[in-house]
mmCIF file of C-alpha atoms in Angstrom:
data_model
loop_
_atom_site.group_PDB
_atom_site.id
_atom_site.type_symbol
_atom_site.label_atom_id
_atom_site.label_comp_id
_atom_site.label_asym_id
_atom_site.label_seq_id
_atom_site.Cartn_x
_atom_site.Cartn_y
_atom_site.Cartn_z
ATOM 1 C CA UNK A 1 1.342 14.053 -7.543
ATOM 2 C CA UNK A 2 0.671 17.615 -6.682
ATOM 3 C CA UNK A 3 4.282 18.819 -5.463
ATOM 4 C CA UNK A 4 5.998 15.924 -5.356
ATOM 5 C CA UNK A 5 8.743 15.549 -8.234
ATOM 6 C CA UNK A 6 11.168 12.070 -9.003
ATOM 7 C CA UNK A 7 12.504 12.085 -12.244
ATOM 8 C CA UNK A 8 14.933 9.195 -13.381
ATOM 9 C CA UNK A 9 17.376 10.006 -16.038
ATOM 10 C CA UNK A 10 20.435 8.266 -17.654
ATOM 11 C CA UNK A 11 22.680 10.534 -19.497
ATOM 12 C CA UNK A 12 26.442 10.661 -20.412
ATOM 13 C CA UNK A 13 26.962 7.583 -18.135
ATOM 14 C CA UNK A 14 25.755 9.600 -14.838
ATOM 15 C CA UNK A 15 22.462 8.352 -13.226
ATOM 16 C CA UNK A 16 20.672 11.607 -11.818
ATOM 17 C CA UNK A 17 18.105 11.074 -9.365
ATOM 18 C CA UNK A 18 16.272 14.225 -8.150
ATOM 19 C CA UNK A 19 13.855 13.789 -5.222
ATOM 20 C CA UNK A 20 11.265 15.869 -3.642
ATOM 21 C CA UNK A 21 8.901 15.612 -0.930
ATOM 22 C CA UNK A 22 5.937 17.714 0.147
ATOM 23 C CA UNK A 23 7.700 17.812 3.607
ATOM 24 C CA UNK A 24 11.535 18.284 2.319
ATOM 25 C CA UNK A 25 11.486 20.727 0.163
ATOM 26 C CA UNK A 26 15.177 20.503 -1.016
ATOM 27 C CA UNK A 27 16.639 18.599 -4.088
ATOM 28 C CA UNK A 28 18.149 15.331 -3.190
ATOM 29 C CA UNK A 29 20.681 14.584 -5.959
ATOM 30 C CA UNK A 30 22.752 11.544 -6.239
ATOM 31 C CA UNK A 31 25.233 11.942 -9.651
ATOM 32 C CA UNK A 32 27.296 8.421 -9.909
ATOM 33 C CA UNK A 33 29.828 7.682 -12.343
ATOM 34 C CA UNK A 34 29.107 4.615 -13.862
ATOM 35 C CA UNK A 35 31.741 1.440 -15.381
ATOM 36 C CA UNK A 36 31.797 0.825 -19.243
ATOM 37 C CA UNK A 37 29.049 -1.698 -17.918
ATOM 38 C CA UNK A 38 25.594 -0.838 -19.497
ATOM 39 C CA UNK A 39 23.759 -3.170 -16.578
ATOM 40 C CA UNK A 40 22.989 0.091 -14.578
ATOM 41 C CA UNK A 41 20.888 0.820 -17.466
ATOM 42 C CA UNK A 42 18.465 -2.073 -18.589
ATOM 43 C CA UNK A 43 15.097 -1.329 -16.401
ATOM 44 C CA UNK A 44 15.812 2.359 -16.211
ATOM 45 C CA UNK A 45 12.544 2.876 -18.246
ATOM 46 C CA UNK A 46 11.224 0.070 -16.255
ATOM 47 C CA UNK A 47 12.325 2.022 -12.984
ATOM 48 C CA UNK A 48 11.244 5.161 -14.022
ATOM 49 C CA UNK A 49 7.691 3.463 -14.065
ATOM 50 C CA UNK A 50 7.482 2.222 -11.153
ATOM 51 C CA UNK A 51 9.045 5.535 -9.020
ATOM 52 C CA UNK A 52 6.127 6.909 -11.284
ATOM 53 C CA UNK A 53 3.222 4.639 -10.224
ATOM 54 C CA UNK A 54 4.811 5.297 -6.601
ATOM 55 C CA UNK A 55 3.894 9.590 -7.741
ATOM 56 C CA UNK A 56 0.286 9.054 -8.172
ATOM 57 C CA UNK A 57 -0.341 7.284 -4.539
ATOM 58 C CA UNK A 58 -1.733 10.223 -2.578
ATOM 59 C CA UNK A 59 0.669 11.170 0.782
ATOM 60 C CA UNK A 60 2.560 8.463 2.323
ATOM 61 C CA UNK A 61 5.805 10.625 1.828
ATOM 62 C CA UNK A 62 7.489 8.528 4.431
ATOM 63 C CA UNK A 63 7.046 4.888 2.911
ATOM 64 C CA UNK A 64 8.087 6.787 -0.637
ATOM 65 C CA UNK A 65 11.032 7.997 0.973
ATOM 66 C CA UNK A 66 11.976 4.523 2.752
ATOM 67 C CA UNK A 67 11.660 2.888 -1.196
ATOM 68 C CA UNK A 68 13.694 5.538 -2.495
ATOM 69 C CA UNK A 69 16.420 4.462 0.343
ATOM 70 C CA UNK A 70 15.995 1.126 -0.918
ATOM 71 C CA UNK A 71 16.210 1.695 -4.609
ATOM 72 C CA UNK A 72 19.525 4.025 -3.614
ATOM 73 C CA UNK A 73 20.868 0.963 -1.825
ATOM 74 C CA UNK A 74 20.294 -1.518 -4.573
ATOM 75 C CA UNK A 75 21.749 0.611 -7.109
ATOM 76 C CA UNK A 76 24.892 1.923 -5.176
ATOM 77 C CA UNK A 77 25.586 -1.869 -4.229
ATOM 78 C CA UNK A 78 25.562 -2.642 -7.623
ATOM 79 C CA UNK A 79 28.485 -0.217 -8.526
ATOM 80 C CA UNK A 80 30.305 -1.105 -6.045
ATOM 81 C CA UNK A 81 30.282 -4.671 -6.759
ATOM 82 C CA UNK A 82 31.259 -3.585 -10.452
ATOM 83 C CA UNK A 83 34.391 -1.550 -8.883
ATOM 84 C CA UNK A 84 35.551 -4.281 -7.071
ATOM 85 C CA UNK A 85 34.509 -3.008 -3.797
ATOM 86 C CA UNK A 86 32.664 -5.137 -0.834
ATOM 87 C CA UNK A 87 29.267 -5.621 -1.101
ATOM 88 C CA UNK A 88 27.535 -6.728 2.059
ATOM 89 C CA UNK A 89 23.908 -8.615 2.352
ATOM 90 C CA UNK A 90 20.798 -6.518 3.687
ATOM 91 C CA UNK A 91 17.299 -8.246 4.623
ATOM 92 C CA UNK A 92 14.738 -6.790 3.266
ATOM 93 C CA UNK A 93 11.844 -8.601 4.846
ATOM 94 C CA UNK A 94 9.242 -6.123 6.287
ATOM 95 C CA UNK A 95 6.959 -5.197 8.611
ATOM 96 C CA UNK A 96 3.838 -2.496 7.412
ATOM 97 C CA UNK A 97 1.832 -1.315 10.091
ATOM 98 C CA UNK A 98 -0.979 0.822 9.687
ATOM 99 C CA UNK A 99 -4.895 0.420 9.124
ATOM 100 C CA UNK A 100 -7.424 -0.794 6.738
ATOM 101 C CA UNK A 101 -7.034 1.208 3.819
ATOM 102 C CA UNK A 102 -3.725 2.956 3.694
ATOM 103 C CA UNK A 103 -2.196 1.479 0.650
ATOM 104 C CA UNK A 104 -0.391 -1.141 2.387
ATOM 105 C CA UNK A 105 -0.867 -4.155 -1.083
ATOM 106 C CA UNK A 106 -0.029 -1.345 -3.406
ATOM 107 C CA UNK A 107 3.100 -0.834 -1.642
ATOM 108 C CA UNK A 108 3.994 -4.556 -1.004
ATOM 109 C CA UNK A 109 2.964 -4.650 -5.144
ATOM 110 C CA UNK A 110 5.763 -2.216 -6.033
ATOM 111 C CA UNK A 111 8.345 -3.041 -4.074
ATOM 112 C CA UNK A 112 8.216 -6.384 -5.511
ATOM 113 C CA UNK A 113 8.557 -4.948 -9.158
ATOM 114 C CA UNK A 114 10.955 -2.084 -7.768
ATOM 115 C CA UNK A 115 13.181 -5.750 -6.382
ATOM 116 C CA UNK A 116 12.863 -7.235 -9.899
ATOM 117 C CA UNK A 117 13.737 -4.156 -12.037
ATOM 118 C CA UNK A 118 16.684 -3.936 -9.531
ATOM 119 C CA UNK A 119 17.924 -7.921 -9.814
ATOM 120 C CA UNK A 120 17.115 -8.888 -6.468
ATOM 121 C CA UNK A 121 14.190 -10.603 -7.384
ATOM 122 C CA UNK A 122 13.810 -12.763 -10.466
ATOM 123 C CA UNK A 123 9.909 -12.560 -11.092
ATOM 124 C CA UNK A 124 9.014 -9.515 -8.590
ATOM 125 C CA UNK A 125 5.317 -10.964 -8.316
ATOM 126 C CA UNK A 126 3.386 -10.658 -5.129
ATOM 127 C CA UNK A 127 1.184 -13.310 -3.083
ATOM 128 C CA UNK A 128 -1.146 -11.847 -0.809
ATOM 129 C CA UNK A 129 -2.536 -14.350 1.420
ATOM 130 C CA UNK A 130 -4.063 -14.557 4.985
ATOM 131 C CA UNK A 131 -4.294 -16.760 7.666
ATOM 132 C CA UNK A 132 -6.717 -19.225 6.134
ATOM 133 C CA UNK A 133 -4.349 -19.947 2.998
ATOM 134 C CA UNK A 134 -1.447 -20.501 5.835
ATOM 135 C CA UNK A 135 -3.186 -22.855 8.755
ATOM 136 C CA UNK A 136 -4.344 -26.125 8.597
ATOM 137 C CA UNK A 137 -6.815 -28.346 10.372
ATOM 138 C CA UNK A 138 -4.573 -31.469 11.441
ATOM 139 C CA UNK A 139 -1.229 -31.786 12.649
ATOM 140 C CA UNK A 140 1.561 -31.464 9.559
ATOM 141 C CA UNK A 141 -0.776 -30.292 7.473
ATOM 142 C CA UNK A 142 0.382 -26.333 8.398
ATOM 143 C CA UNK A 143 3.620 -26.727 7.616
ATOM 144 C CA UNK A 144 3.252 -28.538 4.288
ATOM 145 C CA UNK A 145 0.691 -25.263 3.018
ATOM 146 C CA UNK A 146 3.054 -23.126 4.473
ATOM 147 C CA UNK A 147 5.965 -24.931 2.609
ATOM 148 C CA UNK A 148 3.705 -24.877 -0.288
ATOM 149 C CA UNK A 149 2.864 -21.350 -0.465
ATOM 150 C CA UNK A 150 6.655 -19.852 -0.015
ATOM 151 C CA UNK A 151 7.749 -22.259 -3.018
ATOM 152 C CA UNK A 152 4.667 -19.989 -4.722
ATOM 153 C CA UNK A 153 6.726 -16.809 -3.569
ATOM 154 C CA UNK A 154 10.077 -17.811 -5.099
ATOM 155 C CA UNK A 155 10.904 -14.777 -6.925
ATOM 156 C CA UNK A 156 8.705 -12.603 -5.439
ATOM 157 C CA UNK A 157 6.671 -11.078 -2.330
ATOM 158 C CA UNK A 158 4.884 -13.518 0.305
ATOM 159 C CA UNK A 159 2.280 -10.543 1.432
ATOM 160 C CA UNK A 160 0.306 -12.284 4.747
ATOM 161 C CA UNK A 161 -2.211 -9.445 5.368
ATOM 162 C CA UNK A 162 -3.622 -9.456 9.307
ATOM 163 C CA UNK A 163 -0.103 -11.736 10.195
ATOM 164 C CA UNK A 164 -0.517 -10.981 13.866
ATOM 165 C CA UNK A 165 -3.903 -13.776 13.699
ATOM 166 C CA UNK A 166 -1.298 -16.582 13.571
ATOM 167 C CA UNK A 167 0.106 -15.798 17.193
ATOM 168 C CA UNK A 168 -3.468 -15.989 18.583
ATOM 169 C CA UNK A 169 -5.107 -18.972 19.623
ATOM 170 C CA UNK A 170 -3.080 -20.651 22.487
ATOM 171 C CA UNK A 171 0.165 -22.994 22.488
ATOM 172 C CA UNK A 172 -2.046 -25.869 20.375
ATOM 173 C CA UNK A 173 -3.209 -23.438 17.678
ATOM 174 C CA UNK A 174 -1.675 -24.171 14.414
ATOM 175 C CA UNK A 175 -0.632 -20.402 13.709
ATOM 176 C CA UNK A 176 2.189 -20.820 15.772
ATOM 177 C CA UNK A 177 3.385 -23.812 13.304
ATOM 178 C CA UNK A 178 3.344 -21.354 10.540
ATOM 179 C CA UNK A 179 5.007 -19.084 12.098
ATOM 180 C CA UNK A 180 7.941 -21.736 12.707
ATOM 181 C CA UNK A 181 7.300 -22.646 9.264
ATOM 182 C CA UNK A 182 8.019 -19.088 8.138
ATOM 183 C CA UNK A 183 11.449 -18.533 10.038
ATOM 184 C CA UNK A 184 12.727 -21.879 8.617
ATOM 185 C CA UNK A 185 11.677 -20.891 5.220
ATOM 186 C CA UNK A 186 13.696 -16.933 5.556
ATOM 187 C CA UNK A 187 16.668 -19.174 6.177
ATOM 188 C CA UNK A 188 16.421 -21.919 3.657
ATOM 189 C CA UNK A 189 15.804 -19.398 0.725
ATOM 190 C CA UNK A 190 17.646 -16.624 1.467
ATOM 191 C CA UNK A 191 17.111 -13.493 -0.533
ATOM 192 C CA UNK A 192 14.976 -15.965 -2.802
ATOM 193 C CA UNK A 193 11.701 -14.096 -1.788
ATOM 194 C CA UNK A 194 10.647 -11.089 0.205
ATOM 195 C CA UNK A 195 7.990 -11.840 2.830
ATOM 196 C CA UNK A 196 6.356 -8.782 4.134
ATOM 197 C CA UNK A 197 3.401 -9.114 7.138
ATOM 198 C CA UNK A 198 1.225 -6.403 7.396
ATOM 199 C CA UNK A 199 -1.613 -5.379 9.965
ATOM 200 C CA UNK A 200 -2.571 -2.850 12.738
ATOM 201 C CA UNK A 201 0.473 -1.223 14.942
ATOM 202 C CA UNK A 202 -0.254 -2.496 18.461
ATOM 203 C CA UNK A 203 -1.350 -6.260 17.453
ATOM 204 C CA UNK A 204 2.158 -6.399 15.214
ATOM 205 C CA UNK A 205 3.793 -5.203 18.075
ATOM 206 C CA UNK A 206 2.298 -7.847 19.913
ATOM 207 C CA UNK A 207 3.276 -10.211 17.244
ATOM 208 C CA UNK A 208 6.583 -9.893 17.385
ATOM 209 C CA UNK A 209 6.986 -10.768 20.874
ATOM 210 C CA UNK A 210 5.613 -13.918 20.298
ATOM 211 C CA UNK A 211 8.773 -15.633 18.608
ATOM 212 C CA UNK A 212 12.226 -15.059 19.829
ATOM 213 C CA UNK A 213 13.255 -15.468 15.792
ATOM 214 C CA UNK A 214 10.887 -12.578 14.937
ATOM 215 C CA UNK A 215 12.672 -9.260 15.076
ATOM 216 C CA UNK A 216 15.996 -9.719 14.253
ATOM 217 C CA UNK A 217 14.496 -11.348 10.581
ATOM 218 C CA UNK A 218 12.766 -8.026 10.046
ATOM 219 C CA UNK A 219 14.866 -5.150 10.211
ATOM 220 C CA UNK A 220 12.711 -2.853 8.234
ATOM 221 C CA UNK A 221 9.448 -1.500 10.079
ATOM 222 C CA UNK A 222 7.325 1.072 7.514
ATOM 223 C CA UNK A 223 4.573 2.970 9.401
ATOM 224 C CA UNK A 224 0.975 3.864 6.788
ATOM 225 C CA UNK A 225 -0.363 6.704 8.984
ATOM 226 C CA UNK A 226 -4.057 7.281 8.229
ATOM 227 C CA UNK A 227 -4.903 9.440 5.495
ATOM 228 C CA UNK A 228 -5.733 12.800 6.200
ATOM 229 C CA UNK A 229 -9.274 14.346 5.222
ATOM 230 C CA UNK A 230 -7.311 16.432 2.636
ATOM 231 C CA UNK A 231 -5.582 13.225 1.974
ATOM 232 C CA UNK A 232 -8.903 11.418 1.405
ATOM 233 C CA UNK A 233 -10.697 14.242 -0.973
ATOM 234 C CA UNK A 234 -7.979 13.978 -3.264
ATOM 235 C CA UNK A 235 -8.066 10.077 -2.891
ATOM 236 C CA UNK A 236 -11.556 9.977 -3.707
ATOM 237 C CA UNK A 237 -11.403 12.807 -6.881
ATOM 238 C CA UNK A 238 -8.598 10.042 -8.061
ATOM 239 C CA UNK A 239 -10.980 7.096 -8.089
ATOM 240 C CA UNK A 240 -14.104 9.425 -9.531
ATOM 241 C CA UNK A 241 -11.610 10.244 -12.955
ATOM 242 C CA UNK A 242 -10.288 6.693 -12.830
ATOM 243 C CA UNK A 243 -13.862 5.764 -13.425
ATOM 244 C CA UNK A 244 -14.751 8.236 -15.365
ATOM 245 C CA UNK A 245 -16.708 10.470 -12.846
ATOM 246 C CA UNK A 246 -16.620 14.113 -12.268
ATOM 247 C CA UNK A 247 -17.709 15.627 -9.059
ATOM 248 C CA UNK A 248 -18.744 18.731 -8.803
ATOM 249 C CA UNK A 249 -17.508 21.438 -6.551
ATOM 250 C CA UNK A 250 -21.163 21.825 -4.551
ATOM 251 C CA UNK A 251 -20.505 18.363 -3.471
ATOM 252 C CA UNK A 252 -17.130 18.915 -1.673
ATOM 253 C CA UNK A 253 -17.950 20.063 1.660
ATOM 254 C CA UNK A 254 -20.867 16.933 2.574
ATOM 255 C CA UNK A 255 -17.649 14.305 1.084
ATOM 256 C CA UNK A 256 -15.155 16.229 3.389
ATOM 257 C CA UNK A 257 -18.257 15.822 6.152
ATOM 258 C CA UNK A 258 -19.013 12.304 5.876
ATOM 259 C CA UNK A 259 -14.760 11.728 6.277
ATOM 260 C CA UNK A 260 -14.543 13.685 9.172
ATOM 261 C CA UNK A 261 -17.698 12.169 10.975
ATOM 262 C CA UNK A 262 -16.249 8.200 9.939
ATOM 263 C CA UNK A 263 -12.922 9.252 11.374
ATOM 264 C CA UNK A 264 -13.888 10.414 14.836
ATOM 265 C CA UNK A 265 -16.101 6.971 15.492
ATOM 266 C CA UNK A 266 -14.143 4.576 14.068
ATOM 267 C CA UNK A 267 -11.006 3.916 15.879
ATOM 268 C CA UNK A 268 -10.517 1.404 12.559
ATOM 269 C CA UNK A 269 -11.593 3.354 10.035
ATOM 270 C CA UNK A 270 -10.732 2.167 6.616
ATOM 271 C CA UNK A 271 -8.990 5.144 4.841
ATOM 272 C CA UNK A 272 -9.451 4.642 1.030
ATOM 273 C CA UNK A 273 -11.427 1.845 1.722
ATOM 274 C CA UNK A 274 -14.216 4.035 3.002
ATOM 275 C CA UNK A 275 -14.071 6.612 0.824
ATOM 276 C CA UNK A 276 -14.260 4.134 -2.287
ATOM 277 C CA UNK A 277 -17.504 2.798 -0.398
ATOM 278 C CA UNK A 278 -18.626 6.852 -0.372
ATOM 279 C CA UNK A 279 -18.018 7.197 -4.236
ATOM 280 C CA UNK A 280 -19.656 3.983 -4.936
ATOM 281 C CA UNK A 281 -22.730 4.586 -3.342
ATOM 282 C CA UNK A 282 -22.764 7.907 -4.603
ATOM 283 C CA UNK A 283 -22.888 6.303 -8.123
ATOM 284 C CA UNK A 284 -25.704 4.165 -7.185
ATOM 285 C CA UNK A 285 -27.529 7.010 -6.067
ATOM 286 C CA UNK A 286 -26.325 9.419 -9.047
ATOM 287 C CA UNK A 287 -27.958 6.110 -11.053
ATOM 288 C CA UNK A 288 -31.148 6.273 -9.313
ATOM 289 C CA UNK A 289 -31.516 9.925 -9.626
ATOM 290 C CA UNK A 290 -31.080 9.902 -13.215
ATOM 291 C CA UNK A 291 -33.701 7.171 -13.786
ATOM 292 C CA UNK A 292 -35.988 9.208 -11.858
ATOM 293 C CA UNK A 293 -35.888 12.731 -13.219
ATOM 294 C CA UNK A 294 -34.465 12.093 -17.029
ATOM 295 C CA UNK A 295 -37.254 10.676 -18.922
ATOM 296 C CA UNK A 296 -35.636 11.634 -22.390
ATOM 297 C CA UNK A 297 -32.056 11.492 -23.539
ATOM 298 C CA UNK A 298 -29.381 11.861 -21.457
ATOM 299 C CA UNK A 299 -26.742 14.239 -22.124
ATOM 300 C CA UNK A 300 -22.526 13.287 -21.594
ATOM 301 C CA UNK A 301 -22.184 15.895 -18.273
ATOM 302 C CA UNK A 302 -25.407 14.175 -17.179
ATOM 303 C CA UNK A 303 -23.787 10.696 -17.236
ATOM 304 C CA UNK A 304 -20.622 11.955 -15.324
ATOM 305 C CA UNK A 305 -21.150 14.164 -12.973
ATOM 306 C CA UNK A 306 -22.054 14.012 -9.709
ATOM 307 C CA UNK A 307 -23.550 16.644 -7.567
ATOM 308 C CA UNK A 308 -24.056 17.333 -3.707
ATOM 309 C CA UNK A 309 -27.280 14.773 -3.132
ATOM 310 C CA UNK A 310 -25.754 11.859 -4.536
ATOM 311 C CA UNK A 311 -23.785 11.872 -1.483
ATOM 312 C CA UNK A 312 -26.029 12.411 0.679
ATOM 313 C CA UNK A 313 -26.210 9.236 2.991
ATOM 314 C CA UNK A 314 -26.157 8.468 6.296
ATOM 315 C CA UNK A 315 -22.669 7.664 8.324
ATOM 316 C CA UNK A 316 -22.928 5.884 12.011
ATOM 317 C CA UNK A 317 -22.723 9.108 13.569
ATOM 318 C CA UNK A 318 -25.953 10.072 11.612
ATOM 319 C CA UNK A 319 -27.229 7.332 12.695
ATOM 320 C CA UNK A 320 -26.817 8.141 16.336
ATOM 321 C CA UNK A 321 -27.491 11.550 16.094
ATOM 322 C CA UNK A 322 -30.939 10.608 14.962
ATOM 323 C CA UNK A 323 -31.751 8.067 17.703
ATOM 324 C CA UNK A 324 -30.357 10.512 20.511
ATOM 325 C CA UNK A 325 -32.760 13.400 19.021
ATOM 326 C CA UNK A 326 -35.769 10.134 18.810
ATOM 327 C CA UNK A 327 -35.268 9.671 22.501
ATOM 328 C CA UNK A 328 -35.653 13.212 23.431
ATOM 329 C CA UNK A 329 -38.825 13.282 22.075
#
């Protein structure tokens, strides 16, 4: 990422671990002196891959900085156990808050790999599921899905995206059976799985206060802010080169207009979500154009690029700009 630096190295049996932030501009260094034990260094490329993949995520230098806490913690507990110090049990179950969009999965995703490269985990694979996959429709059938799907999790992440929806329905809903179903499940594997429940701020908030077991089981809170329009541009220049996409500078100022317009109506608004939805369409329409206005060959830049009126589309706020200047009429 742009300014943002983590390099992983093993050398002369010292791990060095250098740190940056766009915010913190000052080297974080953490030199250990490691046993005749070579355990420290068995995922270190594996490690270094993931603290990598955790680079190219645009922003979020506060949930990168909370994972590199957590990869410190993991490491330094392992040389202490090796030294014969004490080595006291964390939970690691989470909360993420934050909207649609703000690279909440991705997040949940490494983590579980970051747990696995570190031996916490023995598979490190995630399973993102929702209230559906959870809830049943008669009485003891909640609890055996719910049963079911944590067995699924063994090893890995238990992602419920939206987790607040099982506190809503009443005292005869079957969420709240789930819910009871979860807790039990925390205690009965122990540090055999990681769950995580994501979904907006205020409704996890809410959440919590609907079982006395809640908040003590998650100790760990991580905020996703929404992505700035800065944030977003770069966001959506990421996912035109993934694909293979180039757009062109003339285009810039209508992406970084449609952004700001989404953002002021829509107290929800989707982050990357929308601005994938922006690039998309802007493909269809680069598509359409080209059909239209090449009749012969076309050339490699023609195929790529896109320029300012493939992105020119309407957002809500168009939309009621245009009815507001109909009614004047």
């Amino acid at each position: 990422m742009g300014n943002d630096n983590r390099s992983i190295t093993t050398q002369d049996r010292k791990i060095s671990i250098v740190f940056n932030t766009t915010t913190d501009k000052q080297e974080r260094y953490l030199d250990v002196p490691l046993t005749e034990s070579k355990s420290h260094d068995d995922n270190s490329d594996e490690t270094l891959e993931i603290f990598s993949e955790l680079d190219e995520m645009i922003g979020l230098e506060e949930v990168k900085e909370i994972i590199f806490q957590i990869y410190a913690m993991l490491k330094i507990q392992k040389i202490r156990k090796e030294e014969g110090l004490q080595v006291n049990s964390h939970v690691y179950h989470m909360m993420f808050k934050g909207n649609p969009g703000t690279g909440k999965t991705t997040v949940a995703r490494i983590i579980g790999k970051l747990f696995r490269s570190m031996g916490l985990l023995s598979k490190g694979h995630l399973l993102e599921v929702e209230r559906a996959d959870l809830v049943g429709e008669y009485i003891g059938h909640t609890a055996q899905k719910t049963r079911d799907l944590i067995k699924k999790a063994l090893g890995g992440v238990l992602f419920i995206d939206e987790a607040y929806s099982l506190a809503r329905g009443g005292e005869k809903d079957f969420g709240k059976e789930a819910i009871d179903c979860l807790v039990k499940g925390m205690e009965d594997f122990r540090n055999e799985f990681i769950l995580i429940l994501a979904g907006y701020p205020s409704e996890m908030d809410d959440f919590l206060s609907s079982n006395s077991g809640l908040p003590s089981r998650f100790p760990m809170h991580v905020e996703f802010p929404d992505y700035s329009v800065d944030e977003l541009l770069k966001i959506t220049y990421k996912m035109a080169f993934e694909r293979e996409y180039i757009i062109l500078p003339e285009a810039v100022a209508k992406i970084k207009e449609l952004i700001s317009k989404e953002k002021t109506i829509n107290f929800n608004f989707s982050n990357a979500r929308y601005v994938r939805n922006i690039l998309e369409r802007a493909m269809r329409n680069q598509a359409v154009r080209l059909v239209k206005n090449h009749k012969g060959k076309m050339t490699h830049n023609n195929l790529k690029n896109l320029v300012y009126e493939d992105f020119l589309f309407y957002t809500k706020q168009d939309a009621y700009e245009a009815q507001d200047a109909f009614n004047t009429l």
